[in-house]
Amino acid sequence: MFEGFTRTEIATSGARIHLRHGGDGPPLLLLHGNPLTHVSWHKIAGRLAERFYVVAADLRGYGDSVGPEDGGENHINYSFRAMAQDQVEIMEKFGYREFFAAGHDRGARTVHRMCLDHPERVKRAAVIDILPNYHIWTHASKNWALKSWHWLFMAQPYDLPERMMAGVPAQWFMEKKLPKPGIGLGFFDPFRRICPLFYLEDDPRLLRRLSRLPDLRFRDGRSRPEGRP
């Protein structure tokens, strides 16, 4: 897994980012979703590395990347603007002022913000599996809320979600969080082998590794006017 890639950590102006990089060709940045890490790209990273120089990073607060302990006013330190800035600095340190970028879920929102803030940097972008926040929060239904319970749960004020998540095994939580309609956990290959790769071992860093909650609270429409970073 990730054969030929180098694993490293790079300090940015606001975080310490853990990543893997390798390949040959034009630069391609890959950003994962919640509650995963860069390892979620493991099935395609090798193939992409045949055509691109791939940089697969953990977003600040996810995996082994470390962001500020203080989320800041309205959780601004975990805004997509801050996350995008980390990645722009990472690519700059690799010598790339322009690059391709692809993101899933939280990573896709980070890429979208990056395109707005740094249009001269992103040559082309792919955003996968995101929904417009304003529409979601103003058109929520009972069915949506029941299926997307984690949106509402993780947006609760500190430290309600943290305490509740700390009270259950990490793998149990992920098995409830990750199933997809009609296929359950069948997209993992197999789930129990892949689990440790998503940092689900029970250790003191579980809450940070499982997800950085200020990131999801910042998404909540109550925390900022729509259209802000």
Short mmCIF file of C-alpha atoms in Angstrom, two decimals:
data_model
loop_
_atom_site.label_atom_id
_atom_site.label_comp_id
_atom_site.label_asym_id
_atom_site.label_seq_id
_atom_site.Cartn_x
_atom_site.Cartn_y
_atom_site.Cartn_z
CA MET A 1 0.00 0.00 0.00
CA PHE A 2 1.40 3.38 -1.09
CA GLU A 3 4.45 1.60 -2.52
CA GLY A 4 6.97 4.13 -3.77
CA PHE A 5 5.53 6.95 -1.67
CA THR A 6 7.43 8.86 0.99
CA ARG A 7 5.75 9.63 4.31
CA THR A 8 6.57 12.95 5.97
CA GLU A 9 5.29 15.90 8.01
CA ILE A 10 5.56 19.55 6.96
CA ALA A 11 4.96 22.61 9.13
CA THR A 12 2.74 25.34 7.71
CA SER A 13 2.02 28.77 9.16
CA GLY A 14 -0.85 27.31 11.21
CA ALA A 15 -0.47 23.53 11.45
CA ARG A 16 1.75 20.48 11.05
CA ILE A 17 0.55 18.41 8.10
CA HIS A 18 1.14 14.68 7.72
CA LEU A 19 1.22 13.37 4.15
CA ARG A 20 2.52 10.88 1.62
CA HIS A 21 4.00 11.94 -1.72
CA GLY A 22 5.40 10.24 -4.79
CA GLY A 23 5.00 9.60 -8.49
CA ASP A 24 6.05 11.18 -11.76
CA GLY A 25 4.37 13.97 -13.70
CA PRO A 26 2.47 17.17 -13.00
CA PRO A 27 1.52 17.77 -9.33
CA LEU A 28 -1.82 16.47 -8.03
CA LEU A 29 -3.07 17.22 -4.51
CA LEU A 30 -5.53 14.72 -2.96
CA LEU A 31 -7.64 15.71 0.07
CA HIS A 32 -9.82 13.26 2.00
CA GLY A 33 -13.21 13.57 3.70
CA ASN A 34 -14.60 13.12 7.21
CA PRO A 35 -13.97 10.98 9.21
CA LEU A 36 -11.14 9.58 7.09
CA THR A 37 -7.51 10.42 6.34
CA HIS A 38 -5.27 10.49 3.28
CA VAL A 39 -5.25 6.67 3.41
CA SER A 40 -8.75 6.71 1.88
CA TRP A 41 -7.00 7.26 -1.49
CA HIS A 42 -4.92 4.09 -1.17
CA LYS A 43 -6.69 2.12 -3.92
CA ILE A 44 -6.02 4.71 -6.64
CA ALA A 45 -2.94 6.56 -5.42
CA GLY A 46 -0.55 4.14 -7.11
CA ARG A 47 -2.31 4.37 -10.46
CA LEU A 48 -2.43 8.16 -10.27
CA ALA A 49 1.28 8.22 -9.44
CA GLU A 50 2.00 6.71 -12.86
CA ARG A 51 0.84 9.98 -14.43
CA PHE A 52 1.11 12.59 -11.66
CA TYR A 53 3.30 13.58 -8.75
CA VAL A 54 0.78 12.81 -6.01
CA VAL A 55 0.59 14.60 -2.67
CA ALA A 56 -2.00 12.96 -0.37
CA ALA A 57 -2.34 14.91 2.88
CA ASP A 58 -4.26 14.71 6.14
CA LEU A 59 -6.27 17.89 6.68
CA ARG A 60 -5.43 19.83 9.84
CA GLY A 61 -6.93 18.06 12.85
CA TYR A 62 -7.36 14.76 10.99
CA GLY A 63 -5.16 11.67 11.07
CA ASP A 64 -1.68 12.66 12.18
CA SER A 65 -1.97 16.30 11.13
CA VAL A 66 -2.10 18.72 14.04
CA GLY A 67 -3.87 22.08 14.06
CA PRO A 68 -4.41 24.68 16.78
CA GLU A 69 -5.85 23.44 20.05
CA ASP A 70 -7.99 26.58 20.13
CA GLY A 71 -10.53 26.55 17.34
CA GLY A 72 -10.77 30.34 17.55
CA GLU A 73 -13.82 32.58 17.34
CA ASN A 74 -16.58 30.77 15.44
CA HIS A 75 -14.03 27.95 14.93
CA ILE A 76 -12.22 30.05 12.33
CA ASN A 77 -8.99 28.07 12.78
CA TYR A 78 -10.76 25.08 11.23
CA SER A 79 -12.41 26.95 8.38
CA PHE A 80 -11.91 25.68 4.86
CA ARG A 81 -9.95 28.84 4.17
CA ALA A 82 -7.43 27.86 6.86
CA MET A 83 -7.32 24.27 5.61
CA ALA A 84 -6.80 25.44 2.04
CA GLN A 85 -3.97 27.73 3.11
CA ASP A 86 -2.17 24.76 4.68
CA GLN A 87 -2.27 22.86 1.43
CA VAL A 88 -1.17 25.80 -0.72
CA GLU A 89 1.85 26.18 1.56
CA ILE A 90 2.55 22.44 1.34
CA MET A 91 2.56 22.50 -2.45
CA GLU A 92 4.76 25.62 -2.42
CA LYS A 93 7.29 23.80 -0.25
CA PHE A 94 7.39 21.01 -2.83
CA GLY A 95 8.17 23.67 -5.44
CA TYR A 96 4.72 23.77 -7.04
CA ARG A 97 3.05 27.15 -7.48
CA GLU A 98 0.41 25.58 -9.75
CA PHE A 99 -1.16 22.15 -9.38
CA PHE A 100 -4.20 19.96 -9.93
CA ALA A 101 -6.40 19.22 -6.92
CA ALA A 102 -9.08 16.67 -6.07
CA GLY A 103 -11.06 16.44 -2.86
CA HIS A 104 -13.80 14.34 -1.32
CA ASP A 105 -16.31 15.63 1.27
CA ARG A 106 -14.34 17.91 3.66
CA GLY A 107 -11.46 17.78 1.22
CA ALA A 108 -13.78 18.83 -1.60
CA ARG A 109 -14.94 21.85 0.38
CA THR A 110 -11.31 22.71 1.02
CA VAL A 111 -10.53 22.46 -2.69
CA HIS A 112 -13.56 24.61 -3.51
CA ARG A 113 -12.38 27.29 -1.07
CA MET A 114 -8.88 27.01 -2.52
CA CYS A 115 -10.21 27.73 -5.99
CA LEU A 116 -11.88 30.90 -4.71
CA ASP A 117 -8.93 32.13 -2.64
CA HIS A 118 -6.07 30.96 -4.87
CA PRO A 119 -7.39 30.73 -8.44
CA GLU A 120 -3.90 31.28 -9.84
CA ARG A 121 -2.69 28.14 -8.04
CA VAL A 122 -5.30 25.54 -9.02
CA LYS A 123 -5.05 24.54 -12.68
CA ARG A 124 -8.00 22.14 -12.54
CA ALA A 125 -10.10 20.83 -9.69
CA ALA A 126 -12.37 17.88 -8.93
CA VAL A 127 -14.85 18.20 -6.04
CA ILE A 128 -16.58 14.99 -4.98
CA ASP A 129 -19.65 14.51 -2.78
CA ILE A 130 -20.51 17.92 -1.34
CA LEU A 131 -23.81 19.75 -0.87
CA PRO A 132 -24.53 23.50 -0.59
CA ASN A 133 -24.73 24.31 3.13
CA TYR A 134 -27.32 27.06 2.89
CA HIS A 135 -29.74 24.87 0.95
CA ILE A 136 -29.24 21.94 3.32
CA TRP A 137 -29.85 23.92 6.49
CA THR A 138 -32.86 25.78 5.06
CA HIS A 139 -34.48 22.72 3.43
CA ALA A 140 -33.79 20.00 6.01
CA SER A 141 -36.38 17.24 6.30
CA LYS A 142 -36.99 14.54 8.86
CA ASN A 143 -35.70 11.85 6.47
CA TRP A 144 -32.53 13.81 5.73
CA ALA A 145 -31.89 14.46 9.43
CA LEU A 146 -32.27 10.78 10.31
CA LYS A 147 -29.89 9.66 7.54
CA SER A 148 -27.40 12.49 8.09
CA TRP A 149 -27.47 12.47 11.88
CA HIS A 150 -23.72 13.11 12.11
CA TRP A 151 -24.17 16.62 10.63
CA LEU A 152 -26.37 17.64 13.55
CA PHE A 153 -24.51 15.61 16.17
CA MET A 154 -21.04 16.93 15.42
CA ALA A 155 -22.25 20.52 15.14
CA GLN A 156 -23.39 20.53 18.78
CA PRO A 157 -21.56 22.88 21.18
CA TYR A 158 -18.35 21.76 22.86
CA ASP A 159 -17.95 19.31 24.51
CA LEU A 160 -21.12 17.25 24.08
CA PRO A 161 -20.06 15.27 20.97
CA GLU A 162 -16.50 14.82 22.28
CA ARG A 163 -17.69 13.27 25.56
CA MET A 164 -20.24 11.02 23.88
CA MET A 165 -17.75 9.80 21.26
CA ALA A 166 -15.21 9.11 23.99
CA GLY A 167 -17.68 6.75 25.64
CA VAL A 168 -17.82 4.19 22.81
CA PRO A 169 -15.18 2.14 20.94
CA ALA A 170 -13.88 3.93 17.87
CA GLN A 171 -14.67 1.05 15.52
CA TRP A 172 -18.27 0.86 16.76
CA PHE A 173 -18.75 4.56 16.03
CA MET A 174 -17.25 4.24 12.56
CA GLU A 175 -19.41 1.22 11.74
CA LYS A 176 -22.45 3.39 12.52
CA LYS A 177 -21.11 6.45 10.73
CA LEU A 178 -19.79 5.01 7.46
CA PRO A 179 -22.40 2.57 5.99
CA LYS A 180 -23.85 3.55 2.62
CA PRO A 181 -27.47 2.85 1.55
CA GLY A 182 -27.83 -0.52 -0.10
CA ILE A 183 -24.22 -1.65 0.40
CA GLY A 184 -23.51 -1.08 4.08
CA LEU A 185 -19.76 -1.37 4.64
CA GLY A 186 -19.19 -3.46 1.53
CA PHE A 187 -17.00 -0.82 -0.08
CA PHE A 188 -14.27 -1.58 2.49
CA ASP A 189 -11.95 -4.42 1.50
CA PRO A 190 -12.27 -5.89 4.08
CA PHE A 191 -13.49 -3.42 6.71
CA ARG A 192 -11.64 -4.86 9.68
CA ARG A 193 -8.33 -4.89 7.81
CA ILE A 194 -8.75 -1.33 6.60
CA CYS A 195 -9.94 0.07 9.94
CA PRO A 196 -6.50 0.59 11.50
CA LEU A 197 -5.43 2.49 8.41
CA PHE A 198 -8.04 5.11 9.26
CA TYR A 199 -6.52 5.54 12.74
CA LEU A 200 -9.26 3.79 14.69
CA GLU A 201 -7.08 2.15 17.31
CA ASP A 202 -8.21 2.95 20.85
CA ASP A 203 -5.58 5.35 22.15
CA PRO A 204 -5.53 8.72 23.96
CA ARG A 205 -5.52 10.57 20.63
CA LEU A 206 -8.77 8.98 19.45
CA LEU A 207 -10.90 12.12 19.46
CA ARG A 208 -8.38 14.14 17.47
CA ARG A 209 -7.83 11.32 15.02
CA LEU A 210 -11.51 10.46 14.60
CA SER A 211 -12.46 13.97 13.58
CA ARG A 212 -11.69 17.54 14.47
CA LEU A 213 -15.08 18.78 15.60
CA PRO A 214 -14.49 22.55 15.17
CA ASP A 215 -14.28 21.78 11.44
CA LEU A 216 -17.85 20.44 11.47
CA ARG A 217 -19.15 23.12 13.82
CA PHE A 218 -17.80 25.75 11.44
CA ARG A 219 -19.90 24.17 8.69
CA ASP A 220 -23.07 24.63 10.74
CA GLY A 221 -25.02 27.55 9.32
CA ARG A 222 -25.49 28.96 12.82
CA SER A 223 -21.78 29.71 13.15
CA ARG A 224 -21.37 32.21 10.30
CA PRO A 225 -23.25 34.05 7.56
CA GLU A 226 -23.64 32.06 4.36
CA GLY A 227 -20.97 32.89 1.83
CA ARG A 228 -18.21 33.52 4.38
CA PRO A 229 -15.10 31.26 4.32
#
